[in-house]
């Protein structure tokens, strides 16, 4: 099942994000087989202010565990984390269904 993990940084947490980035990227690399997309959300100035991950996981509990294990989550970078299941309709330039 596909899940969208949408995270919003706490205000004023850009330096914490920068300081933890290497660990976060290593975490993503270690889980790359299940990640369809991962990247920062940007504010009006082009600075990271959150994260978006599209994760293939067998169930919601696995997606929640993935989100909780992210080094960004472990240092309390996020103000909020929303996990929602998705259904693919259009992908890679083609209808999926």
Tab-separated table of C-alpha atoms in Angstrom:
chain	number	residue	atom	x	y	z
A	1	UNK	CA	0.000	0.000	0.000
A	2	UNK	CA	1.173	3.513	-0.779
A	3	UNK	CA	1.321	6.176	1.954
A	4	UNK	CA	1.981	9.912	1.834
A	5	UNK	CA	3.906	11.116	4.878
A	6	UNK	CA	3.621	14.898	5.117
A	7	UNK	CA	5.687	16.600	7.816
A	8	UNK	CA	5.732	20.270	8.778
A	9	UNK	CA	8.775	21.686	10.581
A	10	UNK	CA	8.443	23.557	13.835
A	11	UNK	CA	8.923	27.324	13.354
A	12	UNK	CA	12.549	28.389	13.571
A	13	UNK	CA	13.900	24.848	13.145
A	14	UNK	CA	15.941	25.347	9.949
A	15	UNK	CA	19.299	25.028	11.745
A	16	UNK	CA	18.159	21.806	13.451
A	17	UNK	CA	17.125	20.451	10.042
A	18	UNK	CA	20.530	21.333	8.586
A	19	UNK	CA	22.376	19.772	11.530
A	20	UNK	CA	20.427	16.510	11.191
A	21	UNK	CA	20.337	16.285	7.383
A	22	UNK	CA	23.197	13.790	6.958
A	23	UNK	CA	21.559	11.318	9.361
A	24	UNK	CA	18.182	11.829	7.646
A	25	UNK	CA	19.676	11.126	4.202
A	26	UNK	CA	21.415	7.990	5.507
A	27	UNK	CA	18.058	6.837	6.904
A	28	UNK	CA	16.382	7.366	3.531
A	29	UNK	CA	19.195	5.490	1.784
A	30	UNK	CA	18.745	2.557	4.169
A	31	UNK	CA	15.026	2.425	3.296
A	32	UNK	CA	15.259	3.270	-0.405
A	33	UNK	CA	13.526	0.096	-1.575
A	34	UNK	CA	10.191	1.315	-0.201
A	35	UNK	CA	10.520	5.015	-1.051
A	36	UNK	CA	8.936	6.206	-4.286
A	37	UNK	CA	9.645	9.882	-3.600
A	38	UNK	CA	11.186	11.933	-0.813
A	39	UNK	CA	12.009	15.615	-0.634
A	40	UNK	CA	11.672	18.807	1.335
A	41	UNK	CA	8.756	21.177	1.110
A	42	UNK	CA	9.945	24.747	0.598
A	43	UNK	CA	8.828	28.055	2.052
A	44	UNK	CA	8.428	31.290	0.049
A	45	UNK	CA	12.186	31.930	0.340
A	46	UNK	CA	13.123	28.483	-0.974
A	47	UNK	CA	14.159	27.138	2.435
A	48	UNK	CA	13.083	23.668	3.592
A	49	UNK	CA	10.077	23.845	5.921
A	50	UNK	CA	8.835	20.269	5.895
A	51	UNK	CA	9.114	16.897	4.210
A	52	UNK	CA	7.063	14.747	1.863
A	53	UNK	CA	7.672	11.014	1.512
A	54	UNK	CA	5.731	8.581	-0.651
A	55	UNK	CA	6.300	5.194	0.936
A	56	UNK	CA	5.288	1.722	-0.176
A	57	UNK	CA	4.528	-0.235	2.999
A	58	UNK	CA	2.445	-3.308	3.842
A	59	UNK	CA	0.281	-1.429	6.348
A	60	UNK	CA	-0.213	1.815	8.258
A	61	UNK	CA	1.697	0.561	11.302
A	62	UNK	CA	4.799	0.096	9.148
A	63	UNK	CA	4.429	3.611	7.694
A	64	UNK	CA	4.027	5.037	11.210
A	65	UNK	CA	7.137	3.174	12.372
A	66	UNK	CA	9.104	4.496	9.415
A	67	UNK	CA	8.035	8.084	10.183
A	68	UNK	CA	8.861	7.743	13.883
A	69	UNK	CA	12.319	6.305	13.140
A	70	UNK	CA	13.341	9.204	10.859
A	71	UNK	CA	16.207	11.124	12.498
A	72	UNK	CA	14.289	14.358	11.904
A	73	UNK	CA	11.413	12.994	13.989
A	74	UNK	CA	13.798	11.794	16.687
A	75	UNK	CA	15.169	15.328	17.199
A	76	UNK	CA	11.632	16.770	17.327
A	77	UNK	CA	12.017	18.749	14.101
A	78	UNK	CA	8.382	18.347	13.111
A	79	UNK	CA	5.427	20.342	14.348
A	80	UNK	CA	3.095	17.837	12.691
A	81	UNK	CA	3.199	14.538	10.824
A	82	UNK	CA	0.252	13.368	8.738
A	83	UNK	CA	0.189	9.864	7.259
A	84	UNK	CA	-2.456	9.050	4.676
A	85	UNK	CA	-2.914	6.096	2.326
A	86	UNK	CA	-2.935	6.849	-1.399
A	87	UNK	CA	-4.260	5.208	-4.511
A	88	UNK	CA	-2.260	5.731	-7.695
A	89	UNK	CA	-4.314	6.910	-10.668
A	90	UNK	CA	-1.649	8.588	-12.841
A	91	UNK	CA	2.084	7.801	-12.735
A	92	UNK	CA	5.089	8.187	-15.014
A	93	UNK	CA	3.001	9.846	-17.711
A	94	UNK	CA	0.375	7.117	-17.816
A	95	UNK	CA	-2.917	6.129	-16.268
A	96	UNK	CA	-2.249	3.489	-13.621
A	97	UNK	CA	-5.698	1.911	-13.553
